Tab-separated table of C-alpha atoms and ligand atoms in Angstrom:
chain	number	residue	atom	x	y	z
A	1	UNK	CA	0.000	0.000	0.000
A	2	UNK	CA	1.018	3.681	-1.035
A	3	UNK	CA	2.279	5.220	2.427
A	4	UNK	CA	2.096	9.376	2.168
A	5	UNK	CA	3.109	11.900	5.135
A	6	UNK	CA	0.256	14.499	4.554
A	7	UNK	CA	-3.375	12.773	2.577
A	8	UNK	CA	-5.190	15.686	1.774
A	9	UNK	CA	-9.124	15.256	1.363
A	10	UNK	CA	-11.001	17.925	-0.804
A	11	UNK	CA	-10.251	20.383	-3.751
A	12	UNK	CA	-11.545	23.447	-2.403
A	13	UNK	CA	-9.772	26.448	-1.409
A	14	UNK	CA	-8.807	24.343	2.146
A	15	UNK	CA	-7.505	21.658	0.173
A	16	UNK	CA	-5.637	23.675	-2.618
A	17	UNK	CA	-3.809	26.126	0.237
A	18	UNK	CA	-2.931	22.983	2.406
A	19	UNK	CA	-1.245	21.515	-0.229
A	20	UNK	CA	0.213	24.392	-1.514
A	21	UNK	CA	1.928	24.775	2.069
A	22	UNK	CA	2.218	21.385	2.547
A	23	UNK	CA	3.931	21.013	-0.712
A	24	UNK	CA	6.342	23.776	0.236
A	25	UNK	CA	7.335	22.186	3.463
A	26	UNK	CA	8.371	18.918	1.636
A	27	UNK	CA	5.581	17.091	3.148
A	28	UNK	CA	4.882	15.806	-0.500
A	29	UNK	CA	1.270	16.253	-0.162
A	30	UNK	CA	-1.278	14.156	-2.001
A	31	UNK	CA	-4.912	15.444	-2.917
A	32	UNK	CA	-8.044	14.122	-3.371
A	33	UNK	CA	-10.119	16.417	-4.893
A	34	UNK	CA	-13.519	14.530	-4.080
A	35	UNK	CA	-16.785	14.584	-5.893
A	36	UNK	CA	-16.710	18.617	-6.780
A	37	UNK	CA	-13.383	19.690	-7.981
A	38	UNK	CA	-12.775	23.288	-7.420
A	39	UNK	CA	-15.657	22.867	-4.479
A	40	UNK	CA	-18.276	25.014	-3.507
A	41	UNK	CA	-17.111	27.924	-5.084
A	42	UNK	CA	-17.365	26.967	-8.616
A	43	UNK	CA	-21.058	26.480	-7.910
A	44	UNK	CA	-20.921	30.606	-8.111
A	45	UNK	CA	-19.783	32.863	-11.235
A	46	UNK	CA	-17.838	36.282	-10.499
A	47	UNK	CA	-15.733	36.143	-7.004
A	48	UNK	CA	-15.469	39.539	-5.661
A	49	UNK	CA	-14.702	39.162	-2.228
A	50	UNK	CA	-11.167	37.074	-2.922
A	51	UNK	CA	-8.451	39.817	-1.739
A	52	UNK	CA	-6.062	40.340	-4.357
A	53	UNK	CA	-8.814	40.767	-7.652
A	54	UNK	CA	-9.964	43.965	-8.485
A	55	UNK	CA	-12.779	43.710	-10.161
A	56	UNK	CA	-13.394	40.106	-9.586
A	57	UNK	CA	-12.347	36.379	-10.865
A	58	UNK	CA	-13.793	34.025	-12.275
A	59	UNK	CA	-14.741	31.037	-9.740
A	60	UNK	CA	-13.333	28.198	-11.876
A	61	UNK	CA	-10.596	30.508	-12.819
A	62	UNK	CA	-9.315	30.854	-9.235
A	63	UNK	CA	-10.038	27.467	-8.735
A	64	UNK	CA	-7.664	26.314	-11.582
A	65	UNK	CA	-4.753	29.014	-10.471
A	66	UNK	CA	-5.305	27.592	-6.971
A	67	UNK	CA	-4.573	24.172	-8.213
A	68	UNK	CA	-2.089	24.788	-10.249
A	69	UNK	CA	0.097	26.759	-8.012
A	70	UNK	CA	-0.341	23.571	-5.604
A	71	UNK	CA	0.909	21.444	-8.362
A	72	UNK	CA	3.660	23.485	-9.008
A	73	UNK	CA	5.681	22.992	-5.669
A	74	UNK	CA	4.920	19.434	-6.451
A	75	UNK	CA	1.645	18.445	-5.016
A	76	UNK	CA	0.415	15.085	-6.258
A	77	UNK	CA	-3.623	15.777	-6.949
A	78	UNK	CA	-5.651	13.323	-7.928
A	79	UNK	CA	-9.213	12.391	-9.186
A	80	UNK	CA	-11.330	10.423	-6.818
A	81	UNK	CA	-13.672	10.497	-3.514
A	82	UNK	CA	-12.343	8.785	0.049
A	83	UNK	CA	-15.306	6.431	0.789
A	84	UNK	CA	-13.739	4.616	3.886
A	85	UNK	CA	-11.206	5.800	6.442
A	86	UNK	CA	-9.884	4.269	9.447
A	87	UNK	CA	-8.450	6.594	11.690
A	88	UNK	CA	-8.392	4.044	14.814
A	89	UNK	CA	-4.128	4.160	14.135
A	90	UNK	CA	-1.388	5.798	12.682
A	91	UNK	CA	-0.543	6.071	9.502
A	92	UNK	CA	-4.253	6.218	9.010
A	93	UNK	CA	-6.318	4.164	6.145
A	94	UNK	CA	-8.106	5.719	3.452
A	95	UNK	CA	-10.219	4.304	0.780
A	96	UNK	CA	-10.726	6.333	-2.538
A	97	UNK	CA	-13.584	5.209	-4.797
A	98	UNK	CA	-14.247	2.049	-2.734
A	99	UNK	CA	-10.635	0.534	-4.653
A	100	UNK	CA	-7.639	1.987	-3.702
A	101	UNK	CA	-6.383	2.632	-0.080
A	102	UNK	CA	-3.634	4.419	0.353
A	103	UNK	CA	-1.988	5.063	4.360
A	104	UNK	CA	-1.303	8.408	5.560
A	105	UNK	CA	0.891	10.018	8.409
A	106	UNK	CA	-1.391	12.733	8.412
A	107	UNK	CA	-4.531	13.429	7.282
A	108	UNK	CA	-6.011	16.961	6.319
A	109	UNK	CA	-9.800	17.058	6.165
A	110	UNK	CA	-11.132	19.719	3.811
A	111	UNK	CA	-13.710	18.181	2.440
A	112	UNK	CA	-16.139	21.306	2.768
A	113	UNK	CA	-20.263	21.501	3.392
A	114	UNK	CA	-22.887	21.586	0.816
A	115	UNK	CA	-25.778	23.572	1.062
A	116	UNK	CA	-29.063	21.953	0.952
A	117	UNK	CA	-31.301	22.564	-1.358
A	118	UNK	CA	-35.098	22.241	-2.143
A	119	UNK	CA	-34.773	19.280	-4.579
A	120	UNK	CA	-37.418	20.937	-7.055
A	121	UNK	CA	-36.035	20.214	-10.879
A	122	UNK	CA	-36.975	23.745	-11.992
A	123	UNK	CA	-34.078	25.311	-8.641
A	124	UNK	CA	-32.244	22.502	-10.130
A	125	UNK	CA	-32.350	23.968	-13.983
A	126	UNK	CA	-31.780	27.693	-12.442
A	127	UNK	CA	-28.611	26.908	-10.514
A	128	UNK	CA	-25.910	29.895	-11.125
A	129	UNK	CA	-28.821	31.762	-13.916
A	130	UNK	CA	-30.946	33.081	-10.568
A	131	UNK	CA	-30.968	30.917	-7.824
A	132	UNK	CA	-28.538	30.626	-5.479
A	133	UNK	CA	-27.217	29.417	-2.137
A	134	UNK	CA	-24.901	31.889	-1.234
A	135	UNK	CA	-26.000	35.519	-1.165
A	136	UNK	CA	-22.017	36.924	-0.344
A	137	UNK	CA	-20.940	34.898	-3.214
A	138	UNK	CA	-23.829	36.655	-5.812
A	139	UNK	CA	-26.087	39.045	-3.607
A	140	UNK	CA	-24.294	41.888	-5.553
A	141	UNK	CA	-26.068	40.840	-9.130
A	142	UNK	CA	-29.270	41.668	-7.562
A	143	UNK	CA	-28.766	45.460	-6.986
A	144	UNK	CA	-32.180	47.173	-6.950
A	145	UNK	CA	-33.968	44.125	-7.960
A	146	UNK	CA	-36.262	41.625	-5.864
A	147	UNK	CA	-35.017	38.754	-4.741
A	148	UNK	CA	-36.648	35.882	-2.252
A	149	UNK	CA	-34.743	33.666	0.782
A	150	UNK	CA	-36.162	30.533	1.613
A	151	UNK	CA	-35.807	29.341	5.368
A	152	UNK	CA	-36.292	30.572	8.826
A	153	UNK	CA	-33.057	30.251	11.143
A	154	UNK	CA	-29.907	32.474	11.025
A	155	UNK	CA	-28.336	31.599	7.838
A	156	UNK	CA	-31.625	32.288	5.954
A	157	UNK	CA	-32.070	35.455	8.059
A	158	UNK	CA	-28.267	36.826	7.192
A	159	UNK	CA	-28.860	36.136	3.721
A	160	UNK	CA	-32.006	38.246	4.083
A	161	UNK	CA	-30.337	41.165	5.672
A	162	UNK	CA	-27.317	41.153	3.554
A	163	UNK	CA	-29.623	41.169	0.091
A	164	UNK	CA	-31.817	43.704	1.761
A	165	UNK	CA	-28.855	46.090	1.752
A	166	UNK	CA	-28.645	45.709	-1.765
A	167	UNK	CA	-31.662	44.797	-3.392
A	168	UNK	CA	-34.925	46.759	-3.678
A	169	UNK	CA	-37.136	43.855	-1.636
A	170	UNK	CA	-36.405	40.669	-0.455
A	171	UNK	CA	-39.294	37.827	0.503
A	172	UNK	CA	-38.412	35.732	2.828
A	173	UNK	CA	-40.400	32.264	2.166
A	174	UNK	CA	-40.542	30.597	5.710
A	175	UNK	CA	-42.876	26.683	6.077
A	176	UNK	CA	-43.840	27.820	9.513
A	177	UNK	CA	-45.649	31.003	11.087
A	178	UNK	CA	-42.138	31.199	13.449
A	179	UNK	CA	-38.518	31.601	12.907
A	180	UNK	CA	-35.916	29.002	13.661
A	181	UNK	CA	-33.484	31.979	13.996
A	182	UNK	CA	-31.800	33.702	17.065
A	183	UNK	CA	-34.118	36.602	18.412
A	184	UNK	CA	-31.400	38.880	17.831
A	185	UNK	CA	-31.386	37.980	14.005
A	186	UNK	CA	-35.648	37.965	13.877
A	187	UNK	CA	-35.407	42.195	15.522
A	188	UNK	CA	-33.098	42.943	12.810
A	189	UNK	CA	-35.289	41.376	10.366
A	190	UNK	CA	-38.428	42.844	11.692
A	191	UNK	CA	-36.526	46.524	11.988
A	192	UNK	CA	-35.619	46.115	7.784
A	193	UNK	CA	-38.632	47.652	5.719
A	194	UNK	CA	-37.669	46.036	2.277
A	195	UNK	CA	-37.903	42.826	3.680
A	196	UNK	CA	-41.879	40.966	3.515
A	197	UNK	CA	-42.084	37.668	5.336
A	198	UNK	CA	-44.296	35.305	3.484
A	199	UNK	CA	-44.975	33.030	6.736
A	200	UNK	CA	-46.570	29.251	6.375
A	201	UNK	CA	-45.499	29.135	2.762
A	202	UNK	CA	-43.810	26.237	0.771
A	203	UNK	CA	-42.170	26.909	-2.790
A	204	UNK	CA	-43.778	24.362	-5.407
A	205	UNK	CA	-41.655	25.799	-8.467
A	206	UNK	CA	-38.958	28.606	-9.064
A	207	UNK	CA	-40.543	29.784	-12.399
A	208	UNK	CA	-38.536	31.173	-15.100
A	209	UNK	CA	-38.233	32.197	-19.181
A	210	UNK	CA	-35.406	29.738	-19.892
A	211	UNK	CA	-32.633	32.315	-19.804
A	212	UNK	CA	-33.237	32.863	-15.394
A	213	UNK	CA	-35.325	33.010	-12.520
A	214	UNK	CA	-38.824	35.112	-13.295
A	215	UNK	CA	-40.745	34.281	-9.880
A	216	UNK	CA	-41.708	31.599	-7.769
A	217	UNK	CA	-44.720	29.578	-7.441
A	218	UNK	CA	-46.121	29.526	-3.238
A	219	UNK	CA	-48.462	26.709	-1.555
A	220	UNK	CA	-49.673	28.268	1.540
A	221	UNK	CA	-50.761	26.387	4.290
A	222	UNK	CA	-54.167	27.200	4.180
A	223	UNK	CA	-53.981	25.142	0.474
A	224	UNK	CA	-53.761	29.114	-1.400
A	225	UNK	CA	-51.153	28.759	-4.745
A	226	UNK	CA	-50.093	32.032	-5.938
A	227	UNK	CA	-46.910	33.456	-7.661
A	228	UNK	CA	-43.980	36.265	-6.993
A	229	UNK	CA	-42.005	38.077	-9.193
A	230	UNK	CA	-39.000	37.561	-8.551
A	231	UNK	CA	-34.836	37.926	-10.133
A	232	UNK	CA	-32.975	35.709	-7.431
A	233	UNK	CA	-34.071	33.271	-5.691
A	234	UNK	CA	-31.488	32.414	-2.191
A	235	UNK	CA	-31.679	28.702	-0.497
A	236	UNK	CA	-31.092	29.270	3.460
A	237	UNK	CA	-32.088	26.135	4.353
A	238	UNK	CA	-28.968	25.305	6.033
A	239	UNK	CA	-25.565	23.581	5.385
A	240	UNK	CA	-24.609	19.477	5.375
A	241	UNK	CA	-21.193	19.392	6.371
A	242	UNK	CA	-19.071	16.548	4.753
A	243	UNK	CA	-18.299	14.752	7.894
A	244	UNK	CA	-20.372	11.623	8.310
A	245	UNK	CA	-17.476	9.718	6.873
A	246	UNK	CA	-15.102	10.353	9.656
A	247	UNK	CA	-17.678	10.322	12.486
A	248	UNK	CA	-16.484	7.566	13.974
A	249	UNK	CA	-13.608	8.637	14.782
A	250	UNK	CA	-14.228	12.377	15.402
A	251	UNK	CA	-15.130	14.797	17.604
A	252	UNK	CA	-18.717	16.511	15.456
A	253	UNK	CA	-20.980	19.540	16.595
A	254	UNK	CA	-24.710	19.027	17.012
A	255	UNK	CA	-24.809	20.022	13.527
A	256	UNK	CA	-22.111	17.674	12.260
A	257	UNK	CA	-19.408	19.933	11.765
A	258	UNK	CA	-15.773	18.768	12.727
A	259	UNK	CA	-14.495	20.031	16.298
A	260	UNK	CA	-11.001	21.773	15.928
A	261	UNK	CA	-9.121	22.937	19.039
A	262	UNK	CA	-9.795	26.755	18.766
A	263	UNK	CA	-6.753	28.374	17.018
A	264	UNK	CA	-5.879	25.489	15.398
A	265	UNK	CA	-6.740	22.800	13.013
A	266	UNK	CA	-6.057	19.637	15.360
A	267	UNK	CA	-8.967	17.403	15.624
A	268	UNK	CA	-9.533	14.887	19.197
A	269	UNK	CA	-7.320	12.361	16.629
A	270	UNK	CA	-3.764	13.644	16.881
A	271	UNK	CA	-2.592	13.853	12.721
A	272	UNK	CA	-5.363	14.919	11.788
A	273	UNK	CA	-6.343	18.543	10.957
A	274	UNK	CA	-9.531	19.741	9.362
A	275	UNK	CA	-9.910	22.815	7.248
A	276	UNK	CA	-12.693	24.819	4.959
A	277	UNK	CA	-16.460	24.602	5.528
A	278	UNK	CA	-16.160	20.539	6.804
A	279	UNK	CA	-15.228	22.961	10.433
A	280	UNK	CA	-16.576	26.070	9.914
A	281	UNK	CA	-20.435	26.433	10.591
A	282	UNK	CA	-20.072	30.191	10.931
A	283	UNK	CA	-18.009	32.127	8.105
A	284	UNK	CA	-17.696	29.826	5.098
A	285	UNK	CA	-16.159	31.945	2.643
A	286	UNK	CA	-13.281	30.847	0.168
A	287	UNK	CA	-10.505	33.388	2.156
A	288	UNK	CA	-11.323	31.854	5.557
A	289	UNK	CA	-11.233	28.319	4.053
A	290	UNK	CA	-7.626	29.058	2.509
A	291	UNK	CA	-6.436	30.234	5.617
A	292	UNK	CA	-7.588	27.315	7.844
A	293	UNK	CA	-6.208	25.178	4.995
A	294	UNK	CA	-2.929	27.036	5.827
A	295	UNK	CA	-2.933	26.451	9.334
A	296	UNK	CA	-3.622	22.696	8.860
A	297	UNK	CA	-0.562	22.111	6.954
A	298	UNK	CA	1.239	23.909	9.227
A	299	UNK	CA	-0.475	21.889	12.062
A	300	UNK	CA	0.794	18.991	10.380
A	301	UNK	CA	4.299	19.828	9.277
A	302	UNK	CA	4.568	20.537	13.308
A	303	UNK	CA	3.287	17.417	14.282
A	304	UNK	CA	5.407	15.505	11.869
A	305	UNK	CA	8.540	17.303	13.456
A	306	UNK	CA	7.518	16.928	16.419
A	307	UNK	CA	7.268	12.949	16.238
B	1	NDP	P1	-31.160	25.804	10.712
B	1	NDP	O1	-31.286	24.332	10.686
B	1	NDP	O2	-31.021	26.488	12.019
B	1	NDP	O3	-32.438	26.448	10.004
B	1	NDP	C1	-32.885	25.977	8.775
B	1	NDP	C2	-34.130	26.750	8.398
B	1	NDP	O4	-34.522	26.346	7.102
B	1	NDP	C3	-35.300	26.511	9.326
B	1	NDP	O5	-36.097	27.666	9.407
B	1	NDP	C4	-36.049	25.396	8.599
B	1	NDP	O6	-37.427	25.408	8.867
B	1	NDP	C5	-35.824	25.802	7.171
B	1	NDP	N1	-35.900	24.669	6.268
B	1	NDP	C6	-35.195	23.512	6.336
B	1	NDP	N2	-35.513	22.705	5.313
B	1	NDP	C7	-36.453	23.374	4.603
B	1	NDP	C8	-37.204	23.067	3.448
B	1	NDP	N3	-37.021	21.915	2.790
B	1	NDP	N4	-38.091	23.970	2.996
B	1	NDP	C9	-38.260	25.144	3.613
B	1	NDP	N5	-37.594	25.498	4.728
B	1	NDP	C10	-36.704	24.623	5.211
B	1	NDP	O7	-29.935	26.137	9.700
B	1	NDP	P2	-29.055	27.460	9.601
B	1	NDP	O8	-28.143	27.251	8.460
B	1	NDP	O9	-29.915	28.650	9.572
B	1	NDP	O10	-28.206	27.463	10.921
B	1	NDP	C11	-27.350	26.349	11.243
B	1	NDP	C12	-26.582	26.671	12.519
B	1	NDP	O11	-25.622	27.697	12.258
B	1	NDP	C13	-27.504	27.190	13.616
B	1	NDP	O12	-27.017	26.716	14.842
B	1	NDP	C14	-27.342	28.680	13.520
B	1	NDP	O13	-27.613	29.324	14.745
B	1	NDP	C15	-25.871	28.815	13.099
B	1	NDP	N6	-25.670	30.049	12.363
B	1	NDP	C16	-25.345	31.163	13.070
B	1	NDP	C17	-25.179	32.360	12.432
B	1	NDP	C18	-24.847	33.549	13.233
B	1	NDP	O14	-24.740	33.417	14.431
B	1	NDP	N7	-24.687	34.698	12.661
B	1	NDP	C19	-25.343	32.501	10.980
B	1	NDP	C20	-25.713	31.280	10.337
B	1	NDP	C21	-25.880	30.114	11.022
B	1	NDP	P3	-38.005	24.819	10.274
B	1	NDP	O15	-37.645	25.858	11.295
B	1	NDP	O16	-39.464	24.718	10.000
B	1	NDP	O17	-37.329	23.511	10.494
């Protein structure tokens, strides 16, 4: 069996930066870039929040130059998906595609969180041409247009406030006649006048004229159908971390999230680190994903020296 010092799960911006510093420390990193190369982020268009772009980058783009800088201080990355681990003893096991295993010394997590989605086939077909999951990532395209959130706890409430600072009105499309959210997020969504709550409603269709999102279609609870018009359409519904693989073995929040000692990426299983959205229920952008991805190789180059 291939024996590596640093296995690096996920080709996101965690897993790209890890390896890039992993690479650089002659750890002689190997990648996996799992099921969505480039991760999350190519799921958007324009980034405009990456430091370092004026005027934006293309998602794939950065994606691609993230990669390829990896691979240039000699990263090893690779197509395929870890399906089993064992992380009972060092060097740990890991199964890609259900074929290979491969042992590492250490093991960097970054295998990111997806968010959840509705399901519907016409969200599906509108993916990147209206609707959305990330309203930092595209909030900006909706400037003095209307836009709806789905959901009722905090995420769906941020993504409310943040579009309400740009658009001209944001519906929020909530199942129940109460939030899940924090009180402190429901005041500030209360206090902002360009937001409408739509309470008890379901979506049944995110309509559209081929091209991007025109409205969406409502079931009320009290059996009422009727439409909105509508330019963006946000999922808030909430985040699935990546993590049930590994679950086993580690430490999880109560929403399934990896626990890392605070100010570092160290899991409860000493050599291995976690990185990127697979640890971080609360920011989830691309910059704070490098940067944990950066103190995970670090983490491990220690803990490699330190053996
Ligand atoms: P939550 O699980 O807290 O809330 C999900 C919301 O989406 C609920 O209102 C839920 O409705 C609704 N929902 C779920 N599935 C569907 C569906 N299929 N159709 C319609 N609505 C649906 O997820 P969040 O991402 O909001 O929060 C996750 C965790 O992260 C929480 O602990 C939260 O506090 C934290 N967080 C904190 C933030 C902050 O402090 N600033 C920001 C973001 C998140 P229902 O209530 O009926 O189940």
């Amino acid at each position: 069996m291939e024996t590596v010092k640093t296995l690096i799960l996920g080709g996101g911006p965690a897993g790209f930066t890890a390896a890039i510093y992993a690479a650089r420390a002659n750890l002689s990193p190997v990648v996996y870039e799992g099921t969505l190369p480039g991760g999350q982020l190519t799921t958007t268009t324009i980034v405009e929040n990456f430091p370092g772009f004026p005027g934006g980058v293309d998602a794939n783009t950065l994606m691609d130059s993230m990669r390829k800088q990896a691979a240039s201080f000699g990263a090893d990355i690779r197509q395929g998906t870890a399906t089993a681990v064992d992380l009972g003893k060092r060097p740990f096991t890991v199964t890609i595609d259900g074929a290979t295993q491969i042992a590492a010394e250490t093991l960097i997590i970054a295998t990111g969180a997806q968010a959840k989605y509705l399901g519907l086939p016409s969200e599906q077909k509108y993916i990147g041409a209206g609707v959305s999951a990330c309203a930092t990532c595209d909030g900006f395209f909706y400037r003095k247009r209307t836009v709806a959130v789905v959901g009722g706890g905090d995420t769906a409430c941020e993504e409310a406030l943040y579009l309400a600072g740009l658009a001209k009105k944001v519906y929020m499309i909530v199942r129940r006649d109460v939030f899940r959210a924090s009180a402190v997020m429901q005041k500030k969504v209360f206090d902002t006048p360009n937001i409408e709550i739509l309470w008890n409603c379901n979506t049944q269709e995110v309509l559209g004229d081929g091209m991007g999102v025109t409205g969406a279609r409502l079931l009320r609870k009290d059996g009422t159908v009727f439409d909105i018009a509508i330019d963006g359409f946000f999922l808030g519904i909430g985040h699935a971390p990546a993590s049930a693989l590994f679950a086993p073995w580690l430490q999880l929040d109560a929403n399934g999230y990896i626990v890392t000692e605070p100010g570092s990426a160290r899991t409860n299983v000493p050599g291995v680190f976690a990185a990127g959205d697979v640890q971080d229920s609360r920011y989830q952008q691309a910059v704070t994903a490098a940067a944990s991805g950066c103190m995970a190789a670090r983490d491990a180059e220690k803990f490699l020296l330190e053996l």
